[in-house]
Amino acid sequence: MSENKDNKMEKIISLCKRRGFIYQGSEIYGGLAGTWDYGPLGVALKKNIENIWWRMFVDSREDMYGIDAAILMNPNVWRSSGHVDSFSDPLVEDKKTKKRYRADHLLEEAGINPAGMSIEEMSAEIVRAGVKSPDGNELGGVQNFKMMFETKIGAYDDAEAAGENVSYLRPETAGGIFVNFKNVVDSFHPKLPFGIAQIGKAFRNEIAPRDFIFRVRELEQMEVEYFVRPENWEEHFEKWRKDMWNYVEAIGLPRDLVHELEVPEEDRAHYSKRTIDFEFDYPFGRKELYGLAYRGDYDLTKHKEGSGSKIDYVDSDSGEKILPHVIEPSLGVGRTILAVLTSAYTEDELDGEPRSFLKLAPSVAPIKVAVFPLLKNKPELLKKAREIYEMIRKEIPQIMFDTNGNIGKRYRRQDEIGTPVCVTVDFETIEFDGADQDAEVTVRDRDTGKQERVKVGEILSHLKNQLK
Ligand code: ATP
């Protein structure tokens, strides 16, 4: 990673902490690797990103059903899905420092493609190519490291009894969707094709969490399982591919930073006939943002066998019984937030002074509008500014009232958190001797710093237009 790129990540991480977007998890205790806490602005940004997804893929469609399943599930769910046996990453240890790494990542960094390699082949390749740890030391053999977090269910004193009661924190939200397939069918009798959507937490005991919120141990996913007739999978795969681009656009990610990677057969799960990874140009390299996979009938078949339940779909017109096939668009919330933040972070010069700001799309900005009185110690200015703030807030709830520091500082602070528009109430506003609606305020645009006078009576329509 070049110094420049490191530097950009450091600046973003520091901005996130300083301005209340994202804090290190359990920070006052020295932190906990792979966990991060969202502060007031981070949670607002996250909710905007999730709400746009939910509106686009659930609320505005007739063929989608939202659910919110439990994180703890019967462990047989993960036995059937194959996770208990094979949800693992290749681990390799630095012989000297005992630090642990992803073997496939070290191989990639050494210019070797680990696609399709077994752990034995990775071990051999490390020796053959002389791959060393990032500290320059010899590496040990590669082993499979299981990534599901285990936990124990119920109150057991006896260790053996407790051992039989192991369960897992779900490693993906998809499991909760598949086990509710029959429930949704029975409650709503949807016609194929239809989808079930869920946003929620998932947990992976990543060997080496890194790159801020890119690779974490407690993550959030926005997933859809879209059930189709087997013969139609290609058509629906293409539709979802387009829909994912529509989402990228709706949250304001620059299209030229997002790239499709057609995953080659040797890298795909054996049941997937097609997978596209959506990759993003992060400051630390081009990495996976989202996945879109055709999973055939693998999951429903496995859960049908494993549970012994009759989960087939019966067509209400023809009486035909089938196990639908599945298209799965899987989106990480944290990776979306990081893509949004890193692409929005901008440095420029305004009024002869350097500034850094977040050029966020209004749709995701945690605060859409900030309202200030020009001076804070003038009661009439304060009163008028509050009145205007309350009036705007009824229609645009993500709004902030700020009286701290001089007006220039307030603008810079709002720029730094990505607020698209600021409204300032000054003496002309309160001294105007015509109708209240005709008094004017100053409206300032974040990106250009340009200011214009707008009548109080027109402010709402003006703002709505600017925030489109
Ligand atoms: P990677 O290869 O980067 O580990 P993956 O292929 O295992 O990711 P999937 O199992 O396809 O990821 O998970 C779907 C989505 O969940 C990913 O596209 C990503 O957005 C998100 N995701 C997966 N693992 C993590 C993680 N450890 N931290 C943050 N987000 C993650």
Coordinates of C-alpha atoms and ligand atoms in Angstrom, one line a residue:
M1 CA 0.0 0.0 0.0
S2 CA 1.5 3.4 -0.9
E3 CA 1.9 6.0 1.8
N4 CA -0.7 8.1 0.1
K5 CA -3.3 5.4 0.4
D6 CA -2.4 4.6 4.0
N7 CA -2.7 8.3 4.7
K8 CA -6.2 8.6 3.1
M9 CA -7.4 5.7 5.3
E10 CA -5.9 7.2 8.4
K11 CA -7.6 10.5 7.6
I12 CA -11.0 8.8 7.1
I13 CA -10.6 6.7 10.3
S14 CA -9.7 9.8 12.3
L15 CA -12.6 11.8 10.8
C16 CA -15.0 9.0 11.6
K17 CA -13.8 9.0 15.3
R18 CA -13.6 12.7 15.7
R19 CA -17.0 13.5 14.3
G20 CA -18.9 10.6 15.7
F21 CA -19.3 8.2 12.8
I22 CA -17.4 5.1 13.9
Y23 CA -15.4 4.3 17.1
Q24 CA -13.2 1.3 17.9
G25 CA -15.3 -1.4 19.7
S26 CA -14.7 -1.4 23.5
E27 CA -12.1 1.3 23.0
I28 CA -11.7 2.3 26.7
Y29 CA -10.7 -1.3 27.4
G30 CA -8.1 -1.3 24.7
G31 CA -10.5 -2.4 21.9
L32 CA -11.5 -5.8 20.6
A33 CA -10.1 -6.7 17.2
G34 CA -12.6 -6.9 14.3
T35 CA -15.4 -4.9 16.2
W36 CA -16.5 -1.3 15.6
D37 CA -19.2 0.8 17.2
Y38 CA -21.3 3.2 15.2
G39 CA -21.8 6.7 16.7
P40 CA -24.7 9.0 16.1
L41 CA -23.7 10.1 12.6
G42 CA -22.5 6.6 11.7
V43 CA -25.8 5.0 12.7
A44 CA -27.7 7.7 10.7
L45 CA -25.6 6.9 7.6
K46 CA -26.0 3.2 8.1
K47 CA -29.8 3.5 8.5
N48 CA -30.0 5.6 5.3
I49 CA -28.1 2.9 3.4
E50 CA -30.3 0.2 4.8
N51 CA -33.5 2.1 4.3
I52 CA -32.7 2.8 0.6
W53 CA -32.1 -1.0 0.2
W54 CA -35.3 -1.9 2.0
R55 CA -37.4 0.6 0.0
M56 CA -35.9 -0.5 -3.3
F57 CA -36.0 -4.2 -2.8
V58 CA -38.9 -4.8 -0.4
D59 CA -41.3 -1.9 0.0
S60 CA -41.5 -0.9 -3.7
R61 CA -42.0 -4.5 -5.0
E62 CA -44.9 -6.9 -4.9
D63 CA -42.7 -10.0 -5.2
M64 CA -40.6 -9.4 -2.0
Y65 CA -41.2 -10.4 1.6
G66 CA -39.1 -9.0 4.5
I67 CA -38.2 -11.0 7.5
D68 CA -36.1 -10.7 10.7
A69 CA -34.9 -14.1 11.9
A70 CA -33.1 -15.0 15.1
I71 CA -29.3 -14.9 15.1
L72 CA -29.1 -18.1 17.2
M73 CA -30.4 -21.0 15.2
N74 CA -30.7 -24.8 15.7
P75 CA -27.2 -26.0 15.0
N76 CA -28.5 -28.5 12.5
V77 CA -29.2 -25.6 10.2
W78 CA -25.5 -25.1 9.8
R79 CA -24.8 -28.8 9.6
S80 CA -27.2 -29.1 6.7
S81 CA -25.9 -26.0 4.9
G82 CA -22.4 -27.4 5.1
H83 CA -21.0 -24.6 7.3
V84 CA -20.1 -26.8 10.3
D85 CA -17.9 -28.9 8.1
S86 CA -16.5 -26.5 5.6
F87 CA -16.9 -22.8 6.5
S88 CA -13.2 -22.2 7.0
D89 CA -10.4 -20.1 5.8
P90 CA -6.8 -21.2 5.2
L91 CA -4.6 -20.2 8.2
V92 CA -0.9 -19.9 8.2
E93 CA 1.3 -18.9 11.2
D94 CA 4.5 -16.8 11.3
K95 CA 6.9 -19.3 12.9
K96 CA 8.7 -16.6 14.9
T97 CA 6.0 -14.1 16.0
K98 CA 3.2 -16.7 16.1
K99 CA 1.0 -14.1 14.3
R100 CA -1.7 -15.7 12.1
Y101 CA -2.6 -14.8 8.5
R102 CA -4.9 -15.8 5.7
A103 CA -2.7 -18.0 3.5
D104 CA -4.6 -17.1 0.4
H105 CA -4.1 -13.4 1.1
L106 CA -0.4 -13.8 1.5
L107 CA -0.2 -15.7 -1.7
E108 CA -2.2 -13.1 -3.5
E109 CA 0.1 -10.4 -2.2
A110 CA 3.1 -12.4 -3.5
G111 CA 1.5 -12.3 -7.0
I112 CA 0.3 -15.9 -6.9
N113 CA -3.4 -16.8 -7.6
P114 CA -4.6 -19.2 -4.9
A115 CA -7.9 -19.9 -6.7
G116 CA -8.9 -23.5 -6.4
M117 CA -5.9 -24.5 -4.4
S118 CA -6.3 -27.0 -1.5
I119 CA -4.5 -26.3 1.8
E120 CA -1.8 -28.8 0.8
E121 CA -1.2 -27.0 -2.5
M122 CA -1.0 -23.6 -0.7
S123 CA 1.6 -25.0 1.8
A124 CA 3.6 -26.3 -1.1
E125 CA 3.3 -23.0 -3.0
I126 CA 4.5 -21.0 0.0
V127 CA 7.6 -23.2 0.2
R128 CA 8.2 -23.2 -3.5
A129 CA 7.9 -19.4 -4.0
G130 CA 9.5 -18.6 -0.6
V131 CA 6.6 -16.6 0.6
K132 CA 7.3 -15.0 4.0
S133 CA 5.1 -13.3 6.6
P134 CA 4.7 -9.5 6.5
D135 CA 7.4 -9.4 9.2
G136 CA 9.8 -11.3 6.8
N137 CA 9.7 -14.6 8.8
E138 CA 9.3 -18.2 7.7
L139 CA 5.7 -19.5 7.6
G140 CA 4.4 -22.8 9.0
G141 CA 2.0 -25.2 7.1
V142 CA -1.4 -24.1 6.1
Q143 CA -4.5 -25.4 8.0
N144 CA -8.2 -25.0 7.8
F145 CA -9.5 -22.6 10.4
K146 CA -13.2 -22.8 11.2
M147 CA -14.8 -19.4 11.2
M148 CA -18.1 -19.9 12.9
F149 CA -18.4 -18.5 16.5
E150 CA -19.5 -21.2 18.9
T151 CA -21.6 -20.6 21.9
K152 CA -23.5 -22.7 24.4
I153 CA -27.2 -22.7 24.7
G154 CA -28.9 -23.2 28.1
A155 CA -27.7 -23.5 31.7
Y156 CA -25.4 -26.5 32.0
D157 CA -22.9 -27.0 34.9
D158 CA -21.5 -30.2 33.5
A159 CA -19.0 -29.6 30.7
E160 CA -19.9 -32.6 28.8
A161 CA -23.6 -31.8 28.7
A162 CA -22.7 -28.2 27.7
G163 CA -20.6 -29.7 24.8
E164 CA -23.7 -31.2 23.4
N165 CA -25.5 -27.9 23.4
V166 CA -23.2 -26.0 21.2
S167 CA -24.8 -23.6 18.8
Y168 CA -23.4 -20.9 16.5
L169 CA -23.7 -17.2 15.9
R170 CA -25.0 -17.2 12.3
P171 CA -22.2 -16.6 9.8
E172 CA -24.6 -15.2 7.2
T173 CA -28.2 -14.0 7.3
A174 CA -29.2 -16.4 4.4
G175 CA -29.7 -19.3 6.8
G176 CA -32.6 -17.5 8.5
I177 CA -34.2 -16.9 5.1
F178 CA -34.1 -20.5 4.0
V179 CA -35.6 -22.0 7.2
N180 CA -38.5 -19.5 6.8
F181 CA -39.1 -20.3 3.1
K182 CA -42.1 -22.6 4.0
N183 CA -43.5 -20.2 6.6
V184 CA -43.6 -17.3 4.0
V185 CA -45.1 -19.6 1.4
D186 CA -47.8 -20.8 3.8
S187 CA -48.7 -17.3 5.0
F188 CA -48.7 -15.5 1.7
H189 CA -49.0 -18.1 -1.0
P190 CA -46.6 -16.1 -3.4
K191 CA -46.3 -17.1 -7.0
L192 CA -42.9 -17.8 -8.4
P193 CA -40.7 -15.9 -8.8
F194 CA -40.6 -14.2 -5.4
G195 CA -37.9 -13.3 -2.9
I196 CA -37.3 -13.1 0.9
A197 CA -35.2 -10.3 2.2
Q198 CA -33.4 -9.7 5.4
I199 CA -31.0 -7.2 7.0
G200 CA -29.1 -8.3 10.0
K201 CA -26.0 -9.2 11.9
A202 CA -23.7 -12.1 11.1
F203 CA -20.5 -13.2 12.8
R204 CA -17.3 -14.6 11.3
N205 CA -14.2 -15.4 13.3
E206 CA -11.9 -13.8 10.7
I207 CA -8.3 -14.8 11.0
A208 CA -7.0 -11.4 10.4
P209 CA -9.6 -8.5 10.6
R210 CA -8.2 -5.5 8.8
D211 CA -8.8 -2.4 6.7
F212 CA -11.1 -0.6 9.2
I213 CA -14.7 -1.8 8.7
F214 CA -13.8 -3.8 5.6
R215 CA -13.1 -7.1 7.3
V216 CA -14.7 -7.4 10.7
R217 CA -15.8 -10.2 13.0
E218 CA -19.3 -8.8 13.6
L219 CA -20.8 -7.7 10.4
E220 CA -24.1 -6.7 8.9
Q221 CA -25.6 -8.0 5.7
M222 CA -28.5 -7.1 3.4
E223 CA -29.5 -10.4 1.6
V224 CA -32.1 -11.6 -0.7
E225 CA -32.9 -15.1 -1.7
Y226 CA -34.9 -14.9 -4.9
F227 CA -36.8 -18.1 -5.7
V228 CA -37.3 -18.9 -9.4
R229 CA -38.3 -21.7 -11.7
P230 CA -35.1 -23.5 -12.7
E231 CA -35.5 -22.8 -16.4
N232 CA -35.7 -19.0 -15.7
W233 CA -32.6 -18.5 -13.6
E234 CA -30.6 -16.7 -16.3
E235 CA -33.2 -14.1 -16.9
H236 CA -33.5 -13.3 -13.2
F237 CA -29.8 -13.3 -12.6
E238 CA -29.6 -10.5 -15.3
K239 CA -32.4 -8.6 -13.6
W240 CA -30.6 -8.7 -10.2
R241 CA -27.4 -7.7 -11.8
K242 CA -29.1 -4.6 -13.1
D243 CA -30.8 -4.0 -9.8
M244 CA -27.5 -4.1 -7.9
W245 CA -26.2 -1.4 -10.2
N246 CA -29.4 0.6 -9.6
Y247 CA -28.7 0.4 -5.9
V248 CA -25.0 1.4 -6.4
E249 CA -26.4 4.5 -8.1
A250 CA -29.1 5.2 -5.5
I251 CA -26.5 5.5 -2.7
G252 CA -24.2 7.7 -4.8
L253 CA -21.3 5.4 -5.4
P254 CA -19.4 6.5 -8.5
R255 CA -20.0 3.8 -11.1
D256 CA -16.4 3.8 -12.3
L257 CA -15.2 2.7 -9.0
V258 CA -17.4 -0.5 -9.1
H259 CA -16.3 -3.4 -11.2
E260 CA -17.9 -6.7 -12.0
L261 CA -15.7 -9.8 -11.6
E262 CA -17.1 -13.0 -13.3
V263 CA -16.0 -15.6 -10.8
P264 CA -14.2 -18.5 -12.6
E265 CA -15.5 -22.0 -12.1
E266 CA -12.6 -23.1 -9.9
D267 CA -13.4 -20.3 -7.4
R268 CA -17.2 -20.9 -7.3
A269 CA -19.0 -23.1 -4.9
H270 CA -19.6 -26.4 -6.6
Y271 CA -23.4 -25.8 -6.8
S272 CA -23.1 -22.3 -8.3
K273 CA -23.3 -22.1 -12.1
R274 CA -22.6 -18.4 -12.0
T275 CA -21.3 -15.9 -9.5
I276 CA -20.4 -12.2 -10.1
D277 CA -18.5 -10.3 -7.4
F278 CA -19.0 -6.6 -7.4
E279 CA -15.6 -5.1 -6.5
F280 CA -14.8 -1.6 -5.3
D281 CA -11.7 0.5 -5.6
Y282 CA -10.9 1.1 -2.0
P283 CA -7.8 3.1 -1.1
F284 CA -6.2 -0.2 -0.1
G285 CA -7.0 -1.9 -3.4
R286 CA -9.8 -3.4 -5.5
K287 CA -11.8 -5.7 -3.2
E288 CA -15.1 -7.5 -2.9
L289 CA -18.1 -5.2 -2.1
Y290 CA -21.0 -7.5 -3.0
G291 CA -21.7 -10.9 -4.4
L292 CA -24.4 -12.1 -6.8
A293 CA -24.7 -15.9 -7.0
Y294 CA -26.9 -18.5 -8.6
R295 CA -27.1 -21.2 -6.0
G296 CA -29.4 -23.7 -7.9
D297 CA -31.6 -25.7 -5.4
Y298 CA -28.6 -26.5 -3.2
D299 CA -29.9 -24.8 0.0
L300 CA -33.6 -25.9 -0.1
T301 CA -32.5 -29.5 -1.0
K302 CA -30.1 -29.5 2.0
H303 CA -32.6 -28.1 4.4
K304 CA -35.3 -30.5 3.1
E305 CA -33.0 -33.5 3.7
G306 CA -31.6 -32.2 7.0
S307 CA -34.9 -31.2 8.6
G308 CA -37.0 -33.9 7.1
S309 CA -39.7 -31.3 6.6
K310 CA -41.8 -31.0 3.5
I311 CA -40.7 -27.7 2.2
D312 CA -41.4 -28.1 -1.5
Y313 CA -43.3 -25.4 -3.3
V314 CA -46.6 -26.4 -4.7
D315 CA -48.0 -24.4 -7.6
S316 CA -51.5 -23.5 -6.6
D317 CA -52.8 -23.5 -10.3
S318 CA -51.2 -26.7 -11.6
G319 CA -50.6 -28.6 -8.3
E320 CA -47.0 -29.1 -9.5
K321 CA -44.4 -29.7 -6.8
I322 CA -41.0 -28.2 -7.2
L323 CA -37.9 -27.0 -5.3
P324 CA -37.3 -23.6 -6.7
H325 CA -33.8 -22.4 -7.6
V326 CA -32.2 -19.4 -6.0
I327 CA -30.5 -16.2 -7.0
E328 CA -28.7 -14.6 -4.1
P329 CA -27.6 -10.9 -4.1
S330 CA -25.6 -10.5 -0.9
L331 CA -24.5 -7.0 0.2
G332 CA -22.4 -6.1 3.2
V333 CA -23.5 -3.0 5.0
G334 CA -20.0 -2.1 6.5
R335 CA -18.3 -2.5 3.1
T336 CA -21.0 -0.2 1.6
I337 CA -20.4 2.4 4.3
L338 CA -16.7 2.2 3.7
A339 CA -17.1 2.5 -0.1
V340 CA -19.4 5.5 0.5
L341 CA -17.0 7.2 2.9
T342 CA -13.8 6.6 0.9
S343 CA -15.3 7.8 -2.4
A344 CA -16.9 10.8 -0.8
Y345 CA -13.8 12.0 1.1
T346 CA -12.5 15.0 -0.8
E347 CA -9.8 17.6 -0.2
D348 CA -9.9 21.0 -1.9
E349 CA -9.4 24.6 -1.4
L350 CA -12.2 27.0 -0.5
D351 CA -11.8 30.7 -0.1
G352 CA -8.1 30.3 -0.1
E353 CA -8.1 27.7 2.6
P354 CA -7.6 23.9 2.4
R355 CA -10.6 21.9 3.5
S356 CA -11.6 18.2 3.7
F357 CA -15.2 17.2 3.3
L358 CA -17.5 14.3 2.6
K359 CA -19.1 14.7 -0.8
L360 CA -22.0 12.4 0.2
A361 CA -25.1 11.9 -2.0
P362 CA -28.0 13.7 -0.2
S363 CA -29.8 10.3 -0.1
V364 CA -27.2 8.9 2.4
A365 CA -26.0 12.1 4.2
P366 CA -26.7 11.6 7.9
I367 CA -27.6 15.3 8.2
K368 CA -29.4 16.8 5.2
V369 CA -29.6 20.4 6.4
A370 CA -28.0 22.5 9.1
V371 CA -29.6 25.7 10.4
F372 CA -27.7 28.5 12.2
P373 CA -28.4 31.9 13.5
L374 CA -25.6 34.2 12.3
L375 CA -24.7 35.0 15.9
K376 CA -25.6 33.0 19.0
N377 CA -26.0 35.7 21.5
K378 CA -28.8 37.6 19.8
P379 CA -32.1 36.2 21.2
E380 CA -34.2 37.4 18.2
L381 CA -31.8 35.7 15.7
L382 CA -31.9 32.5 17.8
K383 CA -35.7 32.6 18.0
K384 CA -36.1 33.0 14.3
A385 CA -33.5 30.4 13.4
R386 CA -35.2 27.9 15.8
E387 CA -38.6 28.6 14.2
I388 CA -37.2 28.0 10.7
Y389 CA -35.4 24.9 11.9
E390 CA -38.6 23.5 13.4
M391 CA -40.5 24.3 10.2
I392 CA -37.9 22.4 8.0
R393 CA -37.6 19.5 10.5
K394 CA -41.2 18.6 10.0
E395 CA -40.4 17.6 6.4
I396 CA -36.7 16.9 6.6
P397 CA -36.0 15.2 9.9
Q398 CA -32.3 14.6 9.4
I399 CA -31.4 18.2 10.4
M400 CA -29.1 19.9 12.8
F401 CA -29.2 23.2 14.7
D402 CA -25.7 24.6 15.4
T403 CA -24.6 27.7 17.3
N404 CA -21.1 26.7 18.2
G405 CA -18.2 28.9 17.0
N406 CA -18.2 31.4 14.2
I407 CA -20.2 30.8 11.0
G408 CA -17.1 29.8 9.0
K409 CA -16.3 27.1 11.5
R410 CA -19.8 25.8 11.4
Y411 CA -19.8 25.6 7.6
R412 CA -16.5 23.6 7.8
R413 CA -17.9 21.3 10.4
Q414 CA -20.9 20.6 8.3
D415 CA -18.8 20.0 5.2
E416 CA -16.7 17.5 7.1
I417 CA -19.7 15.4 8.0
G418 CA -21.2 15.7 4.5
T419 CA -24.2 18.0 5.1
P420 CA -25.3 19.1 1.6
V421 CA -27.0 22.4 2.6
C422 CA -26.6 25.0 5.4
V423 CA -29.3 27.7 6.1
T424 CA -28.2 30.9 7.9
V425 CA -30.6 33.3 9.5
D426 CA -29.2 36.8 9.8
F427 CA -30.2 40.4 10.7
E428 CA -31.8 41.0 7.3
T429 CA -34.1 38.0 7.9
I430 CA -35.4 39.4 11.2
E431 CA -35.4 43.1 10.3
F432 CA -37.4 42.6 7.1
D433 CA -40.5 44.6 7.3
G434 CA -42.8 42.8 4.9
A435 CA -44.6 39.5 5.3
D436 CA -42.6 36.8 7.2
Q437 CA -42.7 34.5 4.2
D438 CA -40.8 37.1 2.1
A439 CA -37.9 37.5 4.5
E440 CA -34.8 35.9 3.2
V441 CA -32.2 33.5 4.5
T442 CA -28.8 32.4 3.2
V443 CA -28.6 29.0 1.7
R444 CA -25.1 27.6 1.2
D445 CA -24.1 24.6 -1.0
R446 CA -21.5 22.2 0.5
D447 CA -19.6 21.3 -2.7
T448 CA -19.2 24.8 -4.2
G449 CA -19.5 26.9 -1.1
K450 CA -21.9 29.1 -3.1
Q451 CA -24.4 31.1 -1.2
E452 CA -27.8 32.4 -2.3
R453 CA -30.7 34.3 -0.8
V454 CA -33.9 32.3 -0.6
K455 CA -37.3 33.5 0.7
V456 CA -38.5 31.8 3.9
G457 CA -41.8 30.9 2.1
E458 CA -39.8 29.0 -0.6
I459 CA -37.2 27.4 1.5
L460 CA -38.8 23.9 1.8
S461 CA -39.3 23.5 -2.0
H462 CA -35.8 25.0 -2.6
L463 CA -34.2 22.5 -0.2
K464 CA -36.2 19.5 -1.5
N465 CA -35.0 20.4 -5.0
Q466 CA -31.4 20.7 -3.9
L467 CA -31.5 17.4 -2.0
K468 CA -32.8 15.4 -4.9
Ligands
ATP1 P1 -14.4 -12.3 1.5 O1 -13.9 -13.2 0.3 O2 -14.0 -10.8 1.3 O3 -14.1 -12.8 2.8 P2 -16.9 -13.6 1.2 O4 -16.8 -13.9 -0.3 O5 -16.6 -14.6 2.2 O6 -16.0 -12.3 1.4 P3 -19.7 -13.7 1.3 O7 -19.7 -14.9 2.1 O8 -20.0 -13.7 -0.2 O9 -18.3 -12.9 1.4 O10 -20.6 -12.6 2.1 C1 -21.4 -11.7 1.4 C2 -21.0 -10.2 1.7 O11 -20.9 -10.0 3.1 C3 -19.7 -9.8 1.1 O12 -19.8 -9.4 -0.3 C4 -19.3 -8.6 2.0 O13 -20.0 -7.5 1.5 C5 -19.9 -9.0 3.3 N1 -18.8 -9.6 4.2 C6 -18.4 -10.9 4.2 N2 -17.5 -11.1 5.2 C7 -17.3 -9.9 5.7 C8 -16.4 -9.4 6.8 N3 -15.6 -10.2 7.5 N4 -16.5 -8.1 7.2 C9 -17.3 -7.3 6.5 N5 -18.2 -7.6 5.5 C10 -18.1 -8.9 5.1

